[in-house]
Amino acid sequence: MHEESVIEQLEAAGVDMVVSLPCDKNKRFTDLVHERMRVVDVTREEDGVGICAGAYLVGGKPVMSIQSSGLGNMLNAMMSLTDCYRLPLVVLASWRGVDGEKIEAQVPFNSRIPQLLDVYGILCYDVSTKDDIPEVGRAIDDAYSQGRMAVVLIHPKLWEDAKRLDVPYPPRVRSVRVDYARDSGEPTLTRLEAIGEVMRSIGDDEIVVSNIGVPSKETFASRDRPLNFYMLGSYTQATPIGLGMALASDRRVTVIDGDGSLLGSSVFPVLSSERPDNLTVVCMDNGTFGSTGNQMNQSYLDVDMGSVASAYGLGDVRCADTPEGIRGAMAGREAMRFVQVPIRPGNSASPNIVMTAAEIRDRFMGALHG
């Protein structure tokens, strides 16, 4: 079977994490990867881009394994995060829409992927027979040596007639109880004030990932430090980046995210299944899309972010709407924690970050590994 040969390419290249969302065509490969390698299962492909970026930045060597249609979901994150910061990313894409594809809806997007990748300057490798499998190793070596992206399109005929392994399902009997209650008045803190309290609670060796737009500018203004990873783009990817860092490092990682970003993400179930002890997600909850002008979103009146986190089973969920409350919520973190911080809508006049993406990357990695 050719699945083993592909996995051998990953192992030989030193890959230490596979971020996976399965395809019907690569089902045996997906089962084998779970047996032989560390796997992070995602529910949306662009979250895998953030997880891979975070893992790489702290010294990991991840790859993604997806169905090729997921590339359509990933492109903005690939360009505004991976390409912008010049990070490596290898995507093993089970190629749909070709080789006599029987599902009509798979054809329009997937059949044009090589042309699409060419437009964006993304390297494309074609694996259709067993003789092409070494291309997987070459793609990994190139991406990691040059700091760029590579997509390996694996034809369905490579796994033709492959069957799933006999994977036993564990018992699913469970008792579910969600305990989260809060009564809060009108928020009084600004985001800048709340971020300032969070940053004063951060240890010298702790990693901080800050969300795009004004939150990163306010983090920069509150306490600039080399172990801050400022995001310049990639909506919804702050928490996935922090999750990747926490999974690939023993360092404590704090993410300063926002309610709008988290509402648009599919990362909650991944957080619930992984639960790294060294990760804290702080949700600056102003009920608006802050950086675009503070337009109200669903969390302003209808969706409570702490309740959402609890419903996904995150366990240690706190709410803090005062300076003292924030300091208390940031203390004694022995397990993954989600901190909801209700704040007033509005943006400060904090200045732009005076670094390019490459300078942010190099300063961060230099502080981490130097």
Short mmCIF file of C-alpha atoms in Angstrom, two decimals:
data_model
loop_
_atom_site.label_atom_id
_atom_site.label_comp_id
_atom_site.label_asym_id
_atom_site.label_seq_id
_atom_site.Cartn_x
_atom_site.Cartn_y
_atom_site.Cartn_z
CA MET A 1 0.00 0.00 0.00
CA HIS A 2 1.26 3.48 -0.87
CA GLU A 3 0.00 5.19 2.28
CA GLU A 4 2.91 3.75 4.28
CA SER A 5 5.38 5.15 1.75
CA VAL A 6 3.95 8.65 2.07
CA ILE A 7 4.16 8.46 5.86
CA GLU A 8 7.77 7.30 5.58
CA GLN A 9 8.48 10.47 3.62
CA LEU A 10 7.02 12.54 6.47
CA GLU A 11 9.01 10.66 9.09
CA ALA A 12 12.25 10.89 7.13
CA ALA A 13 11.79 14.65 6.76
CA GLY A 14 11.38 15.07 10.53
CA VAL A 15 7.71 16.05 10.50
CA ASP A 16 6.45 16.07 14.10
CA MET A 17 2.80 17.08 13.68
CA VAL A 18 0.09 16.44 11.11
CA VAL A 19 -2.92 18.77 11.07
CA SER A 20 -5.72 16.75 9.54
CA LEU A 21 -9.18 17.06 8.06
CA PRO A 22 -9.96 13.80 6.20
CA CYS A 23 -11.07 13.07 2.67
CA ASP A 24 -12.94 9.98 1.53
CA LYS A 25 -10.08 9.18 -0.83
CA ASN A 26 -7.31 9.31 1.80
CA LYS A 27 -9.16 7.53 4.61
CA ARG A 28 -6.62 4.74 5.07
CA PHE A 29 -3.79 7.28 5.07
CA THR A 30 -5.64 9.28 7.72
CA ASP A 31 -6.03 6.19 9.92
CA LEU A 32 -2.36 5.28 9.57
CA VAL A 33 -1.18 8.80 10.36
CA HIS A 34 -3.17 8.71 13.59
CA GLU A 35 -1.41 5.47 14.52
CA ARG A 36 2.12 6.60 13.70
CA MET A 37 2.32 10.37 14.20
CA ARG A 38 1.03 13.20 16.35
CA VAL A 39 -2.19 14.47 14.79
CA VAL A 40 -4.28 17.55 15.46
CA ASP A 41 -7.77 17.13 14.01
CA VAL A 42 -9.42 20.35 12.83
CA THR A 43 -12.93 21.08 11.60
CA ARG A 44 -12.03 23.91 9.22
CA GLU A 45 -8.94 24.05 7.06
CA GLU A 46 -7.85 27.65 7.66
CA ASP A 47 -7.48 26.93 11.38
CA GLY A 48 -4.82 24.45 10.34
CA VAL A 49 -2.87 27.27 8.71
CA GLY A 50 -2.70 29.10 12.04
CA ILE A 51 -1.86 25.96 14.00
CA CYS A 52 0.97 25.12 11.59
CA ALA A 53 2.29 28.69 11.73
CA GLY A 54 2.32 28.67 15.53
CA ALA A 55 3.96 25.26 15.73
CA TYR A 56 6.70 26.28 13.30
CA LEU A 57 7.42 29.56 15.08
CA VAL A 58 8.30 27.71 18.30
CA GLY A 59 10.40 25.04 16.56
CA GLY A 60 7.94 22.45 15.27
CA LYS A 61 7.77 20.90 11.82
CA PRO A 62 4.10 20.40 10.92
CA VAL A 63 2.33 19.51 7.68
CA MET A 64 -1.35 19.54 6.77
CA SER A 65 -3.39 16.68 5.29
CA ILE A 66 -6.70 17.74 3.75
CA GLN A 67 -9.05 17.33 0.81
CA SER A 68 -8.04 19.70 -1.97
CA SER A 69 -11.34 21.59 -1.84
CA GLY A 70 -10.19 22.92 1.54
CA LEU A 71 -7.59 25.04 -0.22
CA GLY A 72 -10.45 27.36 -1.15
CA ASN A 73 -11.11 27.92 2.56
CA MET A 74 -7.42 28.46 3.33
CA LEU A 75 -6.21 30.92 0.73
CA ASN A 76 -6.58 34.17 2.66
CA ALA A 77 -4.84 32.73 5.71
CA MET A 78 -2.14 31.23 3.51
CA MET A 79 -1.39 34.57 1.90
CA SER A 80 -1.96 37.01 4.79
CA LEU A 81 -0.23 34.85 7.40
CA THR A 82 2.03 32.19 5.89
CA ASP A 83 3.19 34.17 2.86
CA CYS A 84 3.25 37.55 4.61
CA TYR A 85 5.52 36.29 7.40
CA ARG A 86 7.46 34.03 4.99
CA LEU A 87 6.73 30.84 6.92
CA PRO A 88 6.92 27.28 5.56
CA LEU A 89 3.70 25.36 5.01
CA VAL A 90 3.29 21.98 3.35
CA VAL A 91 -0.20 20.81 2.41
CA LEU A 92 -0.85 17.22 1.36
CA ALA A 93 -4.07 17.64 -0.61
CA SER A 94 -6.13 14.65 -1.66
CA TRP A 95 -6.99 15.89 -5.15
CA ARG A 96 -10.67 15.85 -6.01
CA GLY A 97 -12.33 16.90 -9.25
CA VAL A 98 -9.94 14.92 -11.46
CA ASP A 99 -9.40 11.34 -12.65
CA GLY A 100 -13.04 10.72 -13.50
CA GLU A 101 -14.49 12.44 -10.41
CA LYS A 102 -18.07 11.26 -9.90
CA ILE A 103 -19.28 14.11 -7.71
CA GLU A 104 -20.15 17.04 -9.93
CA ALA A 105 -19.68 19.69 -7.25
CA GLN A 106 -16.03 18.70 -6.80
CA VAL A 107 -15.04 19.59 -10.34
CA PRO A 108 -15.40 23.40 -10.79
CA PHE A 109 -12.94 24.41 -8.06
CA ASN A 110 -10.65 21.41 -7.74
CA SER A 111 -9.94 20.86 -11.42
CA ARG A 112 -8.41 24.36 -11.62
CA ILE A 113 -6.19 24.19 -8.53
CA PRO A 114 -2.83 24.09 -10.37
CA GLN A 115 -3.71 27.31 -12.20
CA LEU A 116 -4.92 28.89 -8.94
CA LEU A 117 -1.71 28.01 -7.11
CA ASP A 118 0.32 29.40 -10.00
CA VAL A 119 -1.50 32.75 -9.73
CA TYR A 120 -0.54 33.00 -6.05
CA GLY A 121 3.01 31.77 -6.57
CA ILE A 122 2.52 28.63 -4.49
CA LEU A 123 4.64 25.63 -5.43
CA CYS A 124 2.63 22.66 -6.69
CA TYR A 125 3.79 19.04 -6.69
CA ASP A 126 1.92 16.30 -8.53
CA VAL A 127 1.84 12.77 -7.08
CA SER A 128 -0.10 10.28 -9.17
CA THR A 129 1.94 7.06 -8.98
CA LYS A 130 4.21 5.32 -6.49
CA ASP A 131 7.23 6.65 -8.40
CA ASP A 132 6.11 10.20 -7.57
CA ILE A 133 5.94 9.67 -3.79
CA PRO A 134 9.47 11.07 -3.19
CA GLU A 135 8.00 14.40 -4.30
CA VAL A 136 6.46 14.58 -0.82
CA GLY A 137 9.90 14.67 0.79
CA ARG A 138 11.17 17.17 -1.78
CA ALA A 139 8.21 19.47 -1.11
CA ILE A 140 8.90 19.40 2.65
CA ASP A 141 12.61 20.04 2.19
CA ASP A 142 12.00 22.94 -0.17
CA ALA A 143 9.29 24.60 1.92
CA TYR A 144 11.30 24.42 5.14
CA SER A 145 14.62 25.41 3.62
CA GLN A 146 13.18 28.36 1.68
CA GLY A 147 10.43 29.50 4.04
CA ARG A 148 7.58 29.13 1.57
CA MET A 149 4.45 27.15 0.81
CA ALA A 150 4.10 23.91 -1.12
CA VAL A 151 0.97 21.99 -2.03
CA VAL A 152 1.28 18.31 -2.90
CA LEU A 153 -1.68 17.21 -5.02
CA ILE A 154 -2.15 13.48 -4.49
CA HIS A 155 -4.29 11.84 -7.17
CA PRO A 156 -7.08 9.58 -5.90
CA LYS A 157 -5.72 6.74 -8.00
CA LEU A 158 -2.70 6.54 -5.67
CA TRP A 159 -5.04 5.30 -2.91
CA GLU A 160 -7.43 3.50 -5.22
CA ASP A 161 -9.62 0.89 -3.45
CA ALA A 162 -7.99 1.65 -0.10
CA LYS A 163 -10.11 0.65 2.88
CA ARG A 164 -10.18 2.12 6.37
CA LEU A 165 -8.30 0.34 9.11
CA ASP A 166 -10.30 -1.54 11.70
CA VAL A 167 -10.34 1.37 14.12
CA PRO A 168 -12.38 0.61 17.26
CA TYR A 169 -14.74 3.28 18.53
CA PRO A 170 -14.45 3.89 22.27
CA PRO A 171 -17.58 3.97 24.42
CA ARG A 172 -19.51 7.20 23.97
CA VAL A 173 -21.52 7.08 27.18
CA ARG A 174 -20.99 10.32 29.07
CA SER A 175 -22.51 12.70 31.53
CA VAL A 176 -22.54 16.33 30.45
CA ARG A 177 -22.86 19.26 32.83
CA VAL A 178 -22.20 22.87 31.89
CA ASP A 179 -21.62 25.25 34.79
CA TYR A 180 -21.12 28.86 33.84
CA ALA A 181 -22.97 31.77 35.33
CA ARG A 182 -22.22 35.45 35.39
CA ASP A 183 -24.04 38.64 36.19
CA SER A 184 -22.33 41.77 34.96
CA GLY A 185 -23.25 45.36 34.62
CA GLU A 186 -22.36 47.75 31.85
CA PRO A 187 -18.69 47.25 30.92
CA THR A 188 -16.44 50.05 32.12
CA LEU A 189 -12.95 49.11 30.89
CA THR A 190 -11.62 50.04 27.48
CA ARG A 191 -9.77 47.38 25.52
CA LEU A 192 -6.50 49.28 26.01
CA GLU A 193 -7.02 49.27 29.79
CA ALA A 194 -7.90 45.56 29.79
CA ILE A 195 -4.96 44.60 27.60
CA GLY A 196 -2.69 46.62 29.86
CA GLU A 197 -3.81 44.55 32.85
CA VAL A 198 -3.28 41.30 30.93
CA MET A 199 0.19 42.34 29.80
CA ARG A 200 1.19 43.32 33.33
CA SER A 201 0.24 39.78 34.39
CA ILE A 202 2.44 38.11 31.75
CA GLY A 203 5.64 36.41 32.85
CA ASP A 204 8.93 37.32 31.21
CA ASP A 205 9.20 33.95 29.44
CA GLU A 206 5.57 33.82 28.33
CA ILE A 207 4.51 34.00 24.68
CA VAL A 208 1.75 36.43 23.70
CA VAL A 209 -0.19 36.27 20.43
CA SER A 210 -2.34 39.33 19.73
CA ASN A 211 -5.26 39.58 17.32
CA ILE A 212 -5.20 41.60 14.11
CA GLY A 213 -5.83 45.32 13.89
CA VAL A 214 -6.24 47.53 16.93
CA PRO A 215 -5.75 44.74 19.54
CA SER A 216 -2.20 44.18 18.29
CA LYS A 217 -1.53 47.93 18.26
CA GLU A 218 -2.81 48.21 21.83
CA THR A 219 -0.72 45.23 22.92
CA PHE A 220 2.31 46.90 21.33
CA ALA A 221 1.49 50.15 23.13
CA SER A 222 0.89 48.41 26.48
CA ARG A 223 4.05 46.34 26.69
CA ASP A 224 6.15 45.68 23.64
CA ARG A 225 8.47 42.71 24.08
CA PRO A 226 10.22 40.25 21.74
CA LEU A 227 8.01 37.32 22.77
CA ASN A 228 4.91 39.15 21.51
CA PHE A 229 3.75 37.81 18.15
CA TYR A 230 1.75 40.60 16.53
CA MET A 231 -0.71 39.64 13.82
CA LEU A 232 -0.99 41.95 10.84
CA GLY A 233 -3.69 39.99 9.00
CA SER A 234 -5.52 36.63 8.94
CA TYR A 235 -8.91 37.13 10.55
CA THR A 236 -9.80 34.32 13.05
CA GLN A 237 -6.25 32.96 13.27
CA ALA A 238 -4.99 34.35 16.61
CA THR A 239 -6.18 31.44 18.74
CA PRO A 240 -5.12 28.76 16.20
CA ILE A 241 -1.62 30.29 16.15
CA GLY A 242 -1.48 30.26 19.94
CA LEU A 243 -2.79 26.70 20.01
CA GLY A 244 -0.06 25.57 17.61
CA MET A 245 2.57 27.26 19.78
CA ALA A 246 1.22 25.65 22.96
CA LEU A 247 1.13 22.19 21.40
CA ALA A 248 4.68 22.43 20.06
CA SER A 249 6.28 24.13 23.07
CA ASP A 250 6.38 23.86 26.86
CA ARG A 251 6.18 27.65 27.20
CA ARG A 252 3.08 29.31 28.54
CA VAL A 253 1.13 30.96 25.72
CA THR A 254 -1.50 33.67 26.09
CA VAL A 255 -3.71 34.71 23.18
CA ILE A 256 -5.35 38.13 23.20
CA ASP A 257 -8.29 37.47 20.89
CA GLY A 258 -11.64 39.14 20.31
CA ASP A 259 -15.28 38.09 20.32
CA GLY A 260 -15.72 38.82 16.62
CA SER A 261 -12.67 36.76 15.65
CA LEU A 262 -13.70 33.83 17.84
CA LEU A 263 -17.28 33.91 16.53
CA GLY A 264 -15.88 33.50 13.02
CA SER A 265 -13.57 30.62 13.95
CA SER A 266 -14.04 26.86 14.15
CA VAL A 267 -11.31 26.50 16.75
CA PHE A 268 -13.47 25.86 19.86
CA PRO A 269 -13.89 22.09 19.27
CA VAL A 270 -10.16 21.78 18.58
CA LEU A 271 -9.37 23.59 21.83
CA SER A 272 -11.74 21.27 23.66
CA SER A 273 -10.11 18.12 22.29
CA GLU A 274 -6.48 19.26 22.71
CA ARG A 275 -6.62 21.36 25.91
CA PRO A 276 -2.91 22.16 26.30
CA ASP A 277 -2.19 23.08 29.93
CA ASN A 278 0.06 25.96 28.87
CA LEU A 279 -2.56 27.90 26.86
CA THR A 280 -4.71 30.84 27.99
CA VAL A 281 -7.20 32.46 25.61
CA VAL A 282 -8.30 35.94 26.63
CA CYS A 283 -11.42 37.11 24.78
CA MET A 284 -11.68 40.90 24.68
CA ASP A 285 -15.46 41.03 24.43
CA ASN A 286 -16.82 44.37 23.27
CA GLY A 287 -19.69 42.85 21.30
CA THR A 288 -18.45 44.48 18.12
CA PHE A 289 -16.08 44.13 15.21
CA GLY A 290 -13.73 46.64 16.76
CA SER A 291 -11.05 47.27 14.16
CA THR A 292 -13.57 47.85 11.37
CA GLY A 293 -15.44 50.60 13.21
CA ASN A 294 -17.14 48.87 16.15
CA GLN A 295 -20.15 47.49 14.32
CA MET A 296 -22.22 45.36 16.70
CA ASN A 297 -21.95 41.60 16.29
CA GLN A 298 -23.94 38.72 17.76
CA SER A 299 -22.13 38.77 21.09
CA TYR A 300 -23.28 42.30 21.96
CA LEU A 301 -26.74 41.20 23.12
CA ASP A 302 -27.38 37.59 22.14
CA VAL A 303 -24.32 35.29 22.39
CA ASP A 304 -22.29 35.07 25.58
CA MET A 305 -18.71 34.08 24.78
CA GLY A 306 -18.07 32.47 28.17
CA SER A 307 -21.16 30.33 27.76
CA VAL A 308 -19.98 29.32 24.28
CA ALA A 309 -16.59 28.27 25.67
CA SER A 310 -18.26 26.31 28.48
CA ALA A 311 -20.66 24.61 26.07
CA TYR A 312 -17.65 23.37 24.10
CA GLY A 313 -16.29 21.83 27.30
CA LEU A 314 -13.34 24.13 27.92
CA GLY A 315 -13.74 23.68 31.67
CA ASP A 316 -11.78 26.53 33.24
CA VAL A 317 -13.76 29.52 32.01
CA ARG A 318 -13.53 32.82 33.87
CA CYS A 319 -15.13 36.24 33.48
CA ALA A 320 -13.26 39.39 34.53
CA ASP A 321 -14.50 42.93 34.02
CA THR A 322 -12.34 44.86 36.51
CA PRO A 323 -8.58 45.32 36.82
CA GLU A 324 -8.59 43.18 39.97
CA GLY A 325 -10.68 40.53 38.23
CA ILE A 326 -8.29 40.37 35.27
CA ARG A 327 -5.30 40.00 37.56
CA GLY A 328 -7.07 37.21 39.42
CA ALA A 329 -8.07 35.43 36.20
CA MET A 330 -4.47 35.54 34.97
CA ALA A 331 -3.07 34.06 38.19
CA GLY A 332 -2.51 30.40 39.03
CA ARG A 333 -2.95 29.00 35.53
CA GLU A 334 -2.27 25.26 35.80
CA ALA A 335 -4.57 24.17 32.97
CA MET A 336 -5.97 25.65 29.78
CA ARG A 337 -8.04 28.70 30.64
CA PHE A 338 -10.54 30.85 28.76
CA VAL A 339 -10.98 34.37 30.13
CA GLN A 340 -13.91 36.49 28.97
CA VAL A 341 -13.27 40.20 29.48
CA PRO A 342 -16.35 42.40 28.84
CA ILE A 343 -15.16 45.82 27.64
CA ARG A 344 -16.62 48.97 26.14
CA PRO A 345 -16.72 49.37 22.36
CA GLY A 346 -14.17 51.78 21.00
CA ASN A 347 -10.59 51.97 19.77
CA SER A 348 -7.67 53.87 21.23
CA ALA A 349 -5.34 56.05 19.21
CA SER A 350 -2.47 53.62 19.75
CA PRO A 351 0.14 53.97 16.99
CA ASN A 352 0.83 51.43 14.29
CA ILE A 353 3.35 48.68 14.96
CA VAL A 354 6.71 49.86 13.64
CA MET A 355 7.83 46.46 12.38
CA THR A 356 7.29 44.48 9.22
CA ALA A 357 5.97 40.92 9.33
CA ALA A 358 9.48 39.59 8.74
CA GLU A 359 10.87 41.73 11.57
CA ILE A 360 8.13 40.51 13.94
CA ARG A 361 8.94 36.91 12.98
CA ASP A 362 12.70 37.28 13.31
CA ARG A 363 12.55 39.12 16.62
CA PHE A 364 10.11 36.58 18.05
CA MET A 365 12.05 33.52 16.90
CA GLY A 366 15.34 35.06 17.95
CA ALA A 367 14.03 35.66 21.48
CA LEU A 368 12.59 32.16 21.64
CA HIS A 369 15.53 30.23 20.25
CA GLY A 370 18.45 32.59 20.79
#
